[in-house]
Each structure stands twice: as C-alpha cells, then as structure tokens.
Coordinates of C-alpha atoms in Angstrom, one line a residue:
X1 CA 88.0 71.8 142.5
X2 CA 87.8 75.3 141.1
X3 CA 89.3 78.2 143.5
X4 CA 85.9 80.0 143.8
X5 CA 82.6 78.4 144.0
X6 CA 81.3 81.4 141.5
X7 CA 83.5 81.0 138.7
X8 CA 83.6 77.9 136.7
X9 CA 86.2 77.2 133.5
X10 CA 86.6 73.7 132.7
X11 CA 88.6 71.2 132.5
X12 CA 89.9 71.7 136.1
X13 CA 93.5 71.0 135.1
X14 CA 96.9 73.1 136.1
X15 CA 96.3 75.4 133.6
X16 CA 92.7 76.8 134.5
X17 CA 92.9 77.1 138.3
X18 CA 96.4 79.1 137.3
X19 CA 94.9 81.2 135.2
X20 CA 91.8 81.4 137.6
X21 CA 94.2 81.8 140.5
X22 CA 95.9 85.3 138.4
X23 CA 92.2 86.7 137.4
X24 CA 90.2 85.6 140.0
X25 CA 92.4 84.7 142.7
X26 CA 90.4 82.6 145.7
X27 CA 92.2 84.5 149.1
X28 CA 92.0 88.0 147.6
X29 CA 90.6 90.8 150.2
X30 CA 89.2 93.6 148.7
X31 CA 90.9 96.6 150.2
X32 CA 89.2 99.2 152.2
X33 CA 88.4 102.2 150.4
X34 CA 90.3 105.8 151.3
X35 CA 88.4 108.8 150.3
X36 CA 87.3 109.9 146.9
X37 CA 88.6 108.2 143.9
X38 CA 89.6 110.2 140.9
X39 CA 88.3 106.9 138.7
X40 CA 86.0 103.9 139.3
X41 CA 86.1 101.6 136.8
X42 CA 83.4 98.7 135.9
X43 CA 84.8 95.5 134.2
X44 CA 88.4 94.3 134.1
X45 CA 88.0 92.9 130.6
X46 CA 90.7 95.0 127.5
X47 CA 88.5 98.3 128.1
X48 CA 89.0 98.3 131.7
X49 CA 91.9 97.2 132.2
X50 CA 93.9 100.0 129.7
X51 CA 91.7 102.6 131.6
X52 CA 92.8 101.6 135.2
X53 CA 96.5 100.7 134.4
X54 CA 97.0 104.4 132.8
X55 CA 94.7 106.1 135.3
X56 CA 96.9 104.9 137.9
X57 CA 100.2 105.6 136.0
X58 CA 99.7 109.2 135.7
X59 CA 98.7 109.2 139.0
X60 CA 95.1 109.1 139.5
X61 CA 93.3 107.5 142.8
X62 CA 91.8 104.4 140.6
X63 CA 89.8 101.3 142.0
X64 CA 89.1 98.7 139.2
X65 CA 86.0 96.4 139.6
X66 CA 85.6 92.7 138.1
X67 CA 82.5 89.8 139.1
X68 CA 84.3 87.5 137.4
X69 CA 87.5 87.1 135.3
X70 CA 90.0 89.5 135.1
X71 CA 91.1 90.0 131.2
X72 CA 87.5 90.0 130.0
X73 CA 86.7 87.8 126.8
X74 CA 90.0 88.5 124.9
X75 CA 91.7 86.5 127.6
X76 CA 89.2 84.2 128.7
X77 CA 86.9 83.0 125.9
X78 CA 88.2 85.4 122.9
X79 CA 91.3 86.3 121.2
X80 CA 93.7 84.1 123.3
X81 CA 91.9 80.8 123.3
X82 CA 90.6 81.3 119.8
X83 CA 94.4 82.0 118.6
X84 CA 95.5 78.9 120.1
X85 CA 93.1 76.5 119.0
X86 CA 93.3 78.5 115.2
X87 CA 97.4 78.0 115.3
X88 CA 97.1 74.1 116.2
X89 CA 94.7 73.2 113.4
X90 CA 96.7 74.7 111.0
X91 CA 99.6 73.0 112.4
X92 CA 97.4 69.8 111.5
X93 CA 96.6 71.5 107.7
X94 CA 100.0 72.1 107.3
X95 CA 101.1 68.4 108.1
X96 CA 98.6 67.2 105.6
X97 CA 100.3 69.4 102.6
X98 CA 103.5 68.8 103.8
X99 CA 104.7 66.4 100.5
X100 CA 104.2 69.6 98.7
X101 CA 107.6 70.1 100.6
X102 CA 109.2 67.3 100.0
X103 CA 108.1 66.0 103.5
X104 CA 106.6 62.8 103.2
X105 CA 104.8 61.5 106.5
X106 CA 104.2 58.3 107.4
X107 CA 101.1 56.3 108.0
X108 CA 99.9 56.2 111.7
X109 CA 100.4 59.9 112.9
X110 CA 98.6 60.5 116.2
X111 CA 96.6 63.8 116.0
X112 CA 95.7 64.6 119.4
X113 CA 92.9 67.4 120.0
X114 CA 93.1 66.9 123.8
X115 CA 97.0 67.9 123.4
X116 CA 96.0 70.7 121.4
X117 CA 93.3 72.1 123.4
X118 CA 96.0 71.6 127.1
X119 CA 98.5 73.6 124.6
X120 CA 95.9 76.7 124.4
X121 CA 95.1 76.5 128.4
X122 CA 99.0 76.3 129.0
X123 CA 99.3 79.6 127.2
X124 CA 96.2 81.1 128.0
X125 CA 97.5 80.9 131.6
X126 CA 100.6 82.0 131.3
X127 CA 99.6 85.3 129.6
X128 CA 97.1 85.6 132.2
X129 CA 99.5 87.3 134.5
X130 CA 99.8 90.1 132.6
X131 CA 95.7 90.7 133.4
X132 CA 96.0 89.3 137.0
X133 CA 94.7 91.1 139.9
X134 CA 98.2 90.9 141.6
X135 CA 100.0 92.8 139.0
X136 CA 97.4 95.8 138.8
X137 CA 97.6 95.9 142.9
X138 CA 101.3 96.7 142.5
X139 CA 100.3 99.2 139.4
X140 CA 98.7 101.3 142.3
X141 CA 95.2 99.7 141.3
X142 CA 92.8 99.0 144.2
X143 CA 91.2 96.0 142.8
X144 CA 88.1 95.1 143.8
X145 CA 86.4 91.3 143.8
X146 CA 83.0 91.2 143.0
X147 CA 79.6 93.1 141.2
X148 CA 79.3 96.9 141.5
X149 CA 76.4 98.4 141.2
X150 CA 75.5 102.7 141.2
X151 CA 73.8 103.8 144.3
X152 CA 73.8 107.2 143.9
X153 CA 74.5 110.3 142.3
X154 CA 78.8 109.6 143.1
X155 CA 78.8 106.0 144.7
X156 CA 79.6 102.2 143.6
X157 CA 78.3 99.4 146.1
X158 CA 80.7 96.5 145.4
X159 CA 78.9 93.0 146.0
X160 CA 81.9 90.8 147.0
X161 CA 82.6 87.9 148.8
X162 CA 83.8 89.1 151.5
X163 CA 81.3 91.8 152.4
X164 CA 80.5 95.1 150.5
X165 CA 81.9 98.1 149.9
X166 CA 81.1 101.3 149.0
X167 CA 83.3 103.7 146.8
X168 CA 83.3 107.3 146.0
X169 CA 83.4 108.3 142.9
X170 CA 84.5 111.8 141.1
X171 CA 84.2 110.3 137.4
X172 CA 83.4 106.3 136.5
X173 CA 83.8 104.3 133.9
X174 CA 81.2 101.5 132.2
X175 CA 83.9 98.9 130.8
X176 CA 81.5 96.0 130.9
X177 CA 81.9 94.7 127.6
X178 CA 79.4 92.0 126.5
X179 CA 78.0 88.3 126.0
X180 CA 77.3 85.8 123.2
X181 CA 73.7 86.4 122.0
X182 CA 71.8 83.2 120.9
X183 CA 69.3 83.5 118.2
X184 CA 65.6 82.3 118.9
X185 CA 65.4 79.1 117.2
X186 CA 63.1 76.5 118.0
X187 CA 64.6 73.7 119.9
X188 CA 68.1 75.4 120.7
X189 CA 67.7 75.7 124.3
X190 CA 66.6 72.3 124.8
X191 CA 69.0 70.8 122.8
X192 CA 72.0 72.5 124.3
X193 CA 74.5 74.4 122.8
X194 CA 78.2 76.0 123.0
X195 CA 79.2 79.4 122.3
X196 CA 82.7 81.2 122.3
X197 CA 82.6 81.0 126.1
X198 CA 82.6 77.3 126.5
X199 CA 83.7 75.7 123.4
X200 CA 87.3 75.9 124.7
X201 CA 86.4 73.6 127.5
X202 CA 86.4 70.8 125.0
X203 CA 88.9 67.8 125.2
X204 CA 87.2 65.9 122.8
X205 CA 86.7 66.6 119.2
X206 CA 83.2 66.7 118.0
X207 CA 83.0 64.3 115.5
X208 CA 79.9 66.4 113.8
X209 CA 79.4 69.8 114.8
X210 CA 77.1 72.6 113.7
X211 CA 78.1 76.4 113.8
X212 CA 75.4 78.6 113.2
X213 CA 76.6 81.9 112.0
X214 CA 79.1 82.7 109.5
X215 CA 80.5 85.8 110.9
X216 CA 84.1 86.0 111.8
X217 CA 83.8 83.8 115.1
X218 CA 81.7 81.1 113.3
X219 CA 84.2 81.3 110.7
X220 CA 87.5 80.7 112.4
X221 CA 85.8 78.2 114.0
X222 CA 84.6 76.1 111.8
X223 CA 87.5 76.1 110.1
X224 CA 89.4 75.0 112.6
X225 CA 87.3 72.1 113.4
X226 CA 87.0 71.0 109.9
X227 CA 90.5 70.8 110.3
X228 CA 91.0 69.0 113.0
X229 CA 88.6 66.1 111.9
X230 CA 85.1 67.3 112.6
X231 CA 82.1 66.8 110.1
X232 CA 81.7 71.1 110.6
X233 CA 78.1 72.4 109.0
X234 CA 78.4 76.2 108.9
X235 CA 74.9 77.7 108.9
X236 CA 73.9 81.3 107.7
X237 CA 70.5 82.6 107.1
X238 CA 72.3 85.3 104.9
X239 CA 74.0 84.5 101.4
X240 CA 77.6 83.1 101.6
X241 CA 80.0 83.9 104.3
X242 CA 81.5 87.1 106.2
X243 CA 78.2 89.2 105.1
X244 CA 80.0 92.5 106.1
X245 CA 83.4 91.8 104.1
X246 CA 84.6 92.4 100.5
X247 CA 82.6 89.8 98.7
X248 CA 85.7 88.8 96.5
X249 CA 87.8 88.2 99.4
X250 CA 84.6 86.5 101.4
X251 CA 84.7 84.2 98.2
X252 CA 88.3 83.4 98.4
X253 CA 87.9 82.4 102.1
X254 CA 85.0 80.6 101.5
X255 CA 86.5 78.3 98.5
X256 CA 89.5 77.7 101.2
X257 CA 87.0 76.5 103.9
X258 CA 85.3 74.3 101.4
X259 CA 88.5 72.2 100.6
X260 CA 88.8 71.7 104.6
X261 CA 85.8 70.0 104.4
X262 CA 83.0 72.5 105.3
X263 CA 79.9 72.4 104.2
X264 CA 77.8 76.1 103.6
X265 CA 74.8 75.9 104.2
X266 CA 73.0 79.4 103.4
X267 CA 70.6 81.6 102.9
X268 CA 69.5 79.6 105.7
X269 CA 65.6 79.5 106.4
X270 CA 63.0 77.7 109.2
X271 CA 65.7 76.4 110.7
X272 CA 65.0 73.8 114.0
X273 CA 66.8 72.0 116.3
X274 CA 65.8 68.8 118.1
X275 CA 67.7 66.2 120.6
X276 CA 67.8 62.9 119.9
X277 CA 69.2 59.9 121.0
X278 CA 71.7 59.8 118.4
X279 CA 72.3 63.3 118.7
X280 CA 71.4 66.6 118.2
X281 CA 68.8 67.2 114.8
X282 CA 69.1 70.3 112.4
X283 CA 66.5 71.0 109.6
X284 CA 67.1 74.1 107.6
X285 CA 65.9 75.3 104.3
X286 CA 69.4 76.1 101.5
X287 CA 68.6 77.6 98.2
X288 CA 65.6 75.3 98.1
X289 CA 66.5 72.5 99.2
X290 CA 65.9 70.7 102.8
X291 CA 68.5 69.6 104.8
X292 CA 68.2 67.1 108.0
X293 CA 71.5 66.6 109.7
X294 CA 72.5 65.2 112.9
X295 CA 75.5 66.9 115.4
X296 CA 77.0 65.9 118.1
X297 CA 77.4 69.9 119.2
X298 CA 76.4 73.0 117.9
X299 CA 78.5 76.3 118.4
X300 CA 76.5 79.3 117.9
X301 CA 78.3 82.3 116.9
X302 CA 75.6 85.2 115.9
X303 CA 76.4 88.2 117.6
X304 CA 77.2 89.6 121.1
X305 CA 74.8 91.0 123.8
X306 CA 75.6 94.2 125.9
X307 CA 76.4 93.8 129.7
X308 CA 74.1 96.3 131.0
X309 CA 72.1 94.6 133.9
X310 CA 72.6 94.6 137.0
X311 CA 74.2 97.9 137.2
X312 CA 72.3 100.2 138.6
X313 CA 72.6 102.7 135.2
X314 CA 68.7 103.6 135.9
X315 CA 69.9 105.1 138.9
X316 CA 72.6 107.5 137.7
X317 CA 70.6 108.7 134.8
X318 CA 72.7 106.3 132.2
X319 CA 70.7 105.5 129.0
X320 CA 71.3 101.9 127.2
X321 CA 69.4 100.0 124.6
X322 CA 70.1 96.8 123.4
X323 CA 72.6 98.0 121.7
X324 CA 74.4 99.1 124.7
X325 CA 75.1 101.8 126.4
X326 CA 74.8 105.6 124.7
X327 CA 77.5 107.7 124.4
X328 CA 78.7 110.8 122.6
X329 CA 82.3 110.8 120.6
X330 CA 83.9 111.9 124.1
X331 CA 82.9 108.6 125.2
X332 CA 80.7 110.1 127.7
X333 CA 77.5 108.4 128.6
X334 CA 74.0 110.3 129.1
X335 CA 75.2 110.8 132.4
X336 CA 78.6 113.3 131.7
X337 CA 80.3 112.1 135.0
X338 CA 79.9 108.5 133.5
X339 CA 82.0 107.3 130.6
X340 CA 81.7 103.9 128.5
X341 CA 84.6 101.9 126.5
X342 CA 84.6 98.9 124.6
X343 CA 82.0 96.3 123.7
X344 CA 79.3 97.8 126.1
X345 CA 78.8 100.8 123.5
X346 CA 80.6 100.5 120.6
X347 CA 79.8 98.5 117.2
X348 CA 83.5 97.7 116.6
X349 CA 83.6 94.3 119.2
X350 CA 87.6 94.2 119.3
X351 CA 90.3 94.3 121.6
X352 CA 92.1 96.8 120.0
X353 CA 89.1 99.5 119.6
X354 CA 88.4 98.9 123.2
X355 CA 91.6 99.7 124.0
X356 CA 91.7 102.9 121.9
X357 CA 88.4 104.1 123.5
X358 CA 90.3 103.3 127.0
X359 CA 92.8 105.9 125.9
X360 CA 89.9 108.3 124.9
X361 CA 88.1 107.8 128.3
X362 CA 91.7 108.8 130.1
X363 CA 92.0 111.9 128.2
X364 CA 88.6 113.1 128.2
X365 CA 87.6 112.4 132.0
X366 CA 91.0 112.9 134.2
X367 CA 93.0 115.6 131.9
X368 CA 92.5 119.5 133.1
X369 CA 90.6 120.8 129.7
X370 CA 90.1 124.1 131.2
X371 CA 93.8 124.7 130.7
X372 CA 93.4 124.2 127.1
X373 CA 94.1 120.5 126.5
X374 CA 92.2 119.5 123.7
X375 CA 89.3 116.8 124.4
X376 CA 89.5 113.4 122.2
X377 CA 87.1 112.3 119.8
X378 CA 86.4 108.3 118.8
X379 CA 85.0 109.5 115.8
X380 CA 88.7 110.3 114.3
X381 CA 89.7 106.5 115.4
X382 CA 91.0 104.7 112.3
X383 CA 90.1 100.8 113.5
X384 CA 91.4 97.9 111.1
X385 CA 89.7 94.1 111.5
X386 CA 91.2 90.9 111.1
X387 CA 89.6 87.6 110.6
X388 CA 91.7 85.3 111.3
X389 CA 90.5 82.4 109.1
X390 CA 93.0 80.6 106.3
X391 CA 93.5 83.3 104.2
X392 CA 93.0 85.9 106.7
X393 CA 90.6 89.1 105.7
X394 CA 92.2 92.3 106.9
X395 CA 90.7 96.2 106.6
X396 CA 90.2 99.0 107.1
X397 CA 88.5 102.6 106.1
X398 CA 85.9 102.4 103.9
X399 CA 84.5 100.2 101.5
X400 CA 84.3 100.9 98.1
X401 CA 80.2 101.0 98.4
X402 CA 80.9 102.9 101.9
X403 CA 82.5 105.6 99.8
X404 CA 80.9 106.1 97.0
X405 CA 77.3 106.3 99.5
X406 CA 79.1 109.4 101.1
X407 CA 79.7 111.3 97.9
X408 CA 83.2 110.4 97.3
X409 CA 84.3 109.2 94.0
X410 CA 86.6 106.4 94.3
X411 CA 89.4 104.8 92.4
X412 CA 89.8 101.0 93.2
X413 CA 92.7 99.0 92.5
X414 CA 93.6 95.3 93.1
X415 CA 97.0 93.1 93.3
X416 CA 96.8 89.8 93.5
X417 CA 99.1 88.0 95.5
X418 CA 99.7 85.3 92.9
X419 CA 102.1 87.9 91.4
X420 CA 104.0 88.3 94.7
X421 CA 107.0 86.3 94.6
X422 CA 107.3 85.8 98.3
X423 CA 103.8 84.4 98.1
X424 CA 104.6 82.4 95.6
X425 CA 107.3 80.9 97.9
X426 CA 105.6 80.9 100.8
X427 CA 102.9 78.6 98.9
X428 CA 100.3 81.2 100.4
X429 CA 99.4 82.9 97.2
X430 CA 96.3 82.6 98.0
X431 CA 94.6 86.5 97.7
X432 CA 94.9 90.4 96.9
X433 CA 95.6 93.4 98.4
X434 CA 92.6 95.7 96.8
X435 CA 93.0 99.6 97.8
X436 CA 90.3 102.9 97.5
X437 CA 91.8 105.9 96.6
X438 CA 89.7 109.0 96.4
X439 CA 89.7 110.8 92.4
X440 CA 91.7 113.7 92.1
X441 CA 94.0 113.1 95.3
X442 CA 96.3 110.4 96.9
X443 CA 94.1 110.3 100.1
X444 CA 93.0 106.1 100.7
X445 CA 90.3 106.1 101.9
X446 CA 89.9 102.0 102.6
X447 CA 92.1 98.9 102.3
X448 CA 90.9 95.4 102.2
X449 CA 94.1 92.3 102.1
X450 CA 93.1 88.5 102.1
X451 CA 96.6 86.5 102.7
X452 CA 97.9 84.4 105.1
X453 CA 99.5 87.5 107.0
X454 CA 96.7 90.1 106.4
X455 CA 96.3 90.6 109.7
X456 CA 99.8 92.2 110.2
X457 CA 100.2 93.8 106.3
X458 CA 97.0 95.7 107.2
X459 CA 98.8 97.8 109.7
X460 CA 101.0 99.7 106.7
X461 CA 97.8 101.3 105.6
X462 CA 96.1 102.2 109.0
X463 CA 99.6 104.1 109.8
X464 CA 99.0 105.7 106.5
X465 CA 95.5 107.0 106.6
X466 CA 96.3 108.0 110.4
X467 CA 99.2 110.0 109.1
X468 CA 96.6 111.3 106.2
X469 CA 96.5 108.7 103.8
X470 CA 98.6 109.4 101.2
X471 CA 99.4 106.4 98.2
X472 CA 102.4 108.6 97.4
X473 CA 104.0 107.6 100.4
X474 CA 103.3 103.8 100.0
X475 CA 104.4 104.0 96.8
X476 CA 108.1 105.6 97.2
X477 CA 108.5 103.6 100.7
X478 CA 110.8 100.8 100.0
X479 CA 110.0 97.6 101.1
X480 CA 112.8 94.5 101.7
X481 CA 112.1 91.8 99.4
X482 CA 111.2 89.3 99.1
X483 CA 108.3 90.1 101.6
X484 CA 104.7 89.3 100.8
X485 CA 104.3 93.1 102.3
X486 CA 105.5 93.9 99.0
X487 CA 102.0 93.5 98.0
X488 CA 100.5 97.1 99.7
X489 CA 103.4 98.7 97.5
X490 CA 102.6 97.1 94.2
X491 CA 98.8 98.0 94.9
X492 CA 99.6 101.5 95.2
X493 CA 102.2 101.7 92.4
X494 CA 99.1 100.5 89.9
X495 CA 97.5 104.0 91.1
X496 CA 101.1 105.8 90.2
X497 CA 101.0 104.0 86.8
X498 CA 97.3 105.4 85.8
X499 CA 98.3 109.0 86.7
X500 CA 101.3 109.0 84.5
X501 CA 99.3 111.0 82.1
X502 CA 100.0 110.9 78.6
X503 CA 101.2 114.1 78.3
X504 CA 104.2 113.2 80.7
X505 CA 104.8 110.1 79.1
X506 CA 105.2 112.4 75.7
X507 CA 107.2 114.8 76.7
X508 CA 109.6 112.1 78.4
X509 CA 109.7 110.5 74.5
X510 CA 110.7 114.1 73.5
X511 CA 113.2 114.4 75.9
X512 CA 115.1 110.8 75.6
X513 CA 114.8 111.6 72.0
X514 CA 116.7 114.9 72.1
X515 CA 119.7 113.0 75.0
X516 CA 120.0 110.7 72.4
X517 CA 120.7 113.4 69.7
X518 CA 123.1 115.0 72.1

C-alpha cells in the first residue's frame, strides 16, 4: 500500500513508495516552530526548493512547506519521468534503424513497455533523494508536512497530519507552481482521461491513444508513444504543431513525427468525445474533413493551471488571476512582504526559470538593500526552451517577428546541419541552427537550433547574449571538431562573411597584388 493514505502514485512497486518515502516520507513529524522565521516558503516543487536550500545556506531561519510531493512536477510528473520514457522510445527508434549501421537484428525482439516504464520509476526514485525531505532537514530546513494557508498579516497555519501549526513569518514565498488544465470538450470528463500527472503510471501500452494538444508536452509524447507501438492521433485546434516555435523548425519536427507513425490532425474544430464499449470515440473537424476515431486513452496536454486555492492569498492582500499570481520584476507579489517564483506567476513553465526566479526571490527579500546592494530584476533573465522531441527545438531571445514588432531591424541567418560533418556522421543531420542579429551591430538578439542535441548547443548562445551578445565572439571562439556544436560557429561566420564589405575585400586584392610584386 502506499505510505500515506493522501498521496497516491501508481504502480505501487519499489520504486514509487521509495520515491514516496524521500518526498513524502510516512513517519515524518513536523518540527515545532522557534520564533520568527526570516523565510516561509509555500511549495517544495524547483521554485521552492532553490529558495529554501539557499535561504538556509546563507543562513536564514527558513521553514519549507509541501501537501504533497516534495520536487514538485519536474520530479514527479514532469521533466524526470518524461526524460525517461523520451530516452527508452528512442532506444526502440534507434533499434529499428539500426541496419543503417551495419546492425542487422533478428526476428522476434521483445519490446517491453512495462520494462521501460519500471526503468523511468527506478530513476525517478533514485534522483528523488536529492528533493527529499530528509536531505533539506540536514540543509538547516524545517520542513513542514502538509497545506499552509495565510492567517494573518505575518502568519502560515500548516494543515498536517499530525496537527497544525502556526509559523511566523518576516517575508514568505508563493512557490506553488501549477496543474494540467483540461480544455472544455464535450464528453472528456465522462470518458476519462490522462494528463502529464498520471500518464506515467502506465504499464501497459495504449494500443491507440489520443493526445490533444500539440504543444511541447503533447509533442514529446506522442512521439514517444508512436514509437513505442501505439496508433498516437495528435489533436490541435491550431494549424500544424508547436504554435509558438520557428515554423521551419516546427515543420522539420513535424515531418519526423509523421514517419513514427503519427497522424496530425489540425486546425482542429467541434471536437467530442464519447465512451464506448470498444473504447473511447473522437469526432473532430481537419481542414474539412470529419474524422471518427476510436482510443483506448487520451492524454491531454493543453496548458497548465495556477495553484492558487486554498491559500489564504485574499487574506494577506495577494492579487491572482487565472493566470496566477501578480507580481512586479522583483518578484514581489501585491503584497511586498510576499514574493512569488516559478509556475504560480510566470509565463515561462520551466524548471530552469523557476529556479532563476528562486535566485531573484533570495536576493530581493533576505539581502540588506539599504546598504547598497543592488535589487534583482526577472526582466533581465535571458531563459532558453527546449523541446525535447526527435529533433529537439532549442531557443532563445527573440524571434525574428518578436524583433522586428519592437522596432529592431534584424539580420537572420540559417545553417543547416546537413553541412555539419559531425551530423553527417552522427546520421542526425536532421536541422539548422538559424540566428537574429541586430543591423548595424553584432548584438544576437535570438537563436533558434532544431538537432538531436539542441537542447545542450543552445546554451553557447544564452552565455553569449548574457555576456552581451556579441557574433564576434561566436565567431573567433574555436570549437573542437568534429562536433555538431560547430554548427553555432558556422551560423555566425555567414554574418562575418556579409560584412566583409567590398571595399575590404578590394583593398586586400590591392594589397596581395603589391606582396606579390615585392
């Protein structure tokens, strides 16, 4: 059975009541609070966690509140699990190509999804300790199991199992991150359906599945599913896939995820759902045409919902839409003893903004500014994306459209990864590197890179435009070869070649002219 009677994660193997044990552990006694805290922090999920470890490491009184699991959704239902099941299926895509190796398999292979899926909760578990309630006890954390809730103008009531508690509070922090949202379709609820946080309780594979939403979680998803065997129908009321992207990367991603097997069906209108015997019923409306199909699940992945109930924000003077919660580029909320990181009020839903707003939140709420420390800003956070589909989309800054609606006139330049002889080797040549440099300066202003690594050659540039974003740098930085990095450096040298103006290129004729006199 599972450790507590108010958390559930299925299957109740060895893996999940470990991890359950680490971020929800079943004997934990809330400690008694002592005095004032410097810092009260709401949700243990990326946000939460990176404010109350570095609270506590620089010395701050710091009590960390979770209802549920410890790690939030990166560990739990997000990045981790999804990284898993993502890294076995194209394991399983891999095997299938492989006599483009030489590597010539034979008939009969077992492909196990239930042995893929134990491989995920394995490793979920074991990084769970780094998030566990044990380890941020003996960080100087008092850690706190169960809901909290304002009650006045400087105090937290923490509903636990054990009784409640009430804390003191000199600044707090709103680290509540958020939900899967599930779009009002007829029929949905009835029918049943699975979202990030409980399609990794699967053991068996789908044989037809359903994913409505072709945003980076639907994505991933369905690609992965495709690849492991599933008939995978990717539904998406708006055209094509990865609305938000470069639409010439979205295209090369979506040409991949058609030779998986998935079938797009967009522009998506009147869509229904029904349960049958045989199943659960879409009808939807593609580029005129009506489509019936019949699933055996359906994976919605639409959009995220802030975690805002429940809290007692009404009573502290904290304003929230649904949205989530308001706050200013300090990070402070409506309420400036009260500050907010992470999914709960910001548009950018990753782990890695929510732990650079952590950071913010730190340096903004515990340092002395009155003795002339500078406060922070999220405004000047540079935040690169990743989805992690087959190529991968990777970027960051602006868009070329984002640019040129701010007044900037842009220069845009593309490599293509076919021309990358790692790439080439690699058999993942698959994509471009496409850079925005503002006219009349070196300053990049964006990046986007589709490859099989974008995710990692993305990071070159975000240094870059941190540092002040200059191409001349990329472009005299040598890079070992062969690497498919090599791409952000031949991006930036086509940039170096169009500003070699003619009259330089003339007076260097002049001048190999007169060295050959001499």
């Amino acid at each position: 059975m599972n450790t507590r009677e108010d958390v559930l994660v299925l299957p109740d193997d060895e893996h999940n009541q470990r991890l359950v044990e680490n971020v929800h552990p079943s004997r934990w006694v809330n400690p008694e609070p002592s005095g004032r805290y410097n810092l009260v922090v709401i949700g243990a999920g990326t946000a939460g966690l990176v404010t109350a470890a570095i609270a506590a490491g620089i010395g701050a009184k710091v009590a960390l509140i979770e209802k549920h699991l410890m790690g939030g959704d990166c560990l739990n239902v997000g990045c981790v699990p999804s990284k898993g099941v993502i890294r076995a299926s194209r394991a399983w895509a891999e095997l299938r190509r492989a006599e483009e190796f030489g590597l010539h398999i034979p008939p009969g292979v077992k492909y196990d999804f239930g042995a893929a899926m134990a491989r995920m909760r394995r490793l979920r578990a074991r990084i769970s300790h780094t998030d566990s309630a044990h380890r941020y006890r003996g960080l100087g954390v008092d850690v706190y199991i169960g809901s909290g809730r304002f009650t006045g103008p400087d105090t937290i009531q923490v509903e636990g199992p054990a009784g409640n508690r009430t804390l003191r509070f000199a600044k707090a922090a709103l680290c509540t991150g958020a939900r899967a949202a599930a779009p009002p379709t007829p029929g949905l609820e009835e029918a049943g359906y699975l979202t990030n946080e409980t399609v990794f309780w699967l053991t068996e594979l789908p044989q037809r599945l359903a994913v409505i939403g072709a945003g980076p979680i639907g994505c991933e998803l369905a690609q992965s599913f495709a690849r492991f065997g599933s008939r995978v129908y990717l539904i998406e009321a708006l055209h094509g896939i990865l609305p938000n992207e470069d639409r010439d990367a979205a295209d090369i991603v979506h040409a991949s995820m058609l030779r998986d097997g998935v079938t797009l069906l967009c522009c998506g209108k009147d869509l229904t759902v029904g349960k049958m015997d045989s199943g659960k019923r879409l009808t939807v409306d593609s580029h005129g045409r009506r489509y019936d199909i019949t699933v055996d699940e359906i994976l919605i992945g639409v959009g995220r919902a802030p975690n805002v109930e429940g809290l007692g924000l009404e009573t502290v003077g904290v304003d929230y839409d649904k949205t989530g919660v308001k706050v200013n580029n300090r990070l402070q909320t409506t309420n400036p003893r009260i500050y907010a990181a992470g999914d709960v009020c910001s548009r950018y839903k990753f782990t890695h903004a929510a732990d650079a707003m952590a950071q913010i939140v730190i340096q903004n709420a515990l340092f002395p500014h009155p003795f002339g420390l500078a406060y922070a800003s999220a405004d000047s956070l540079i935040i690169p994306w990743c989805t992690y589909t087959e190529p991968e989309i990777a970027h960051v800054g602006l868009y070329e459209a984002e640019a040129k609606a701010k007044g900037l006139e842009v220069e845009t330049y593309t490599y293509r990864l076919d021309e990358v002889d790692r790439a080439i080797l690699d058999g993942e040549e698959e994509g471009f590197a496409r850079v925005h440099i503002q006219r009349g300066t070196d300053k990049i202003l964006g990046a986007t890179i589709v490859a099989a690594h974008a995710g990692d050659l993305i990071s070159e540039f975000t240094a870059l435009m941190k540092a002040g974003g200059s191409a001349k740098t990329l472009a005299g930085t040598i890079h070992p070869y062969p690497t498919q990095a090599e791409v952000n450096k031949k991006v930036v040298n086509l940039w170096r070649k169009a500003h070699f103006t003619e009259g330089q290129k003339r007076m260097l004729r002049k001048w190999f002219e007169w060295t050959r006199k001499g």
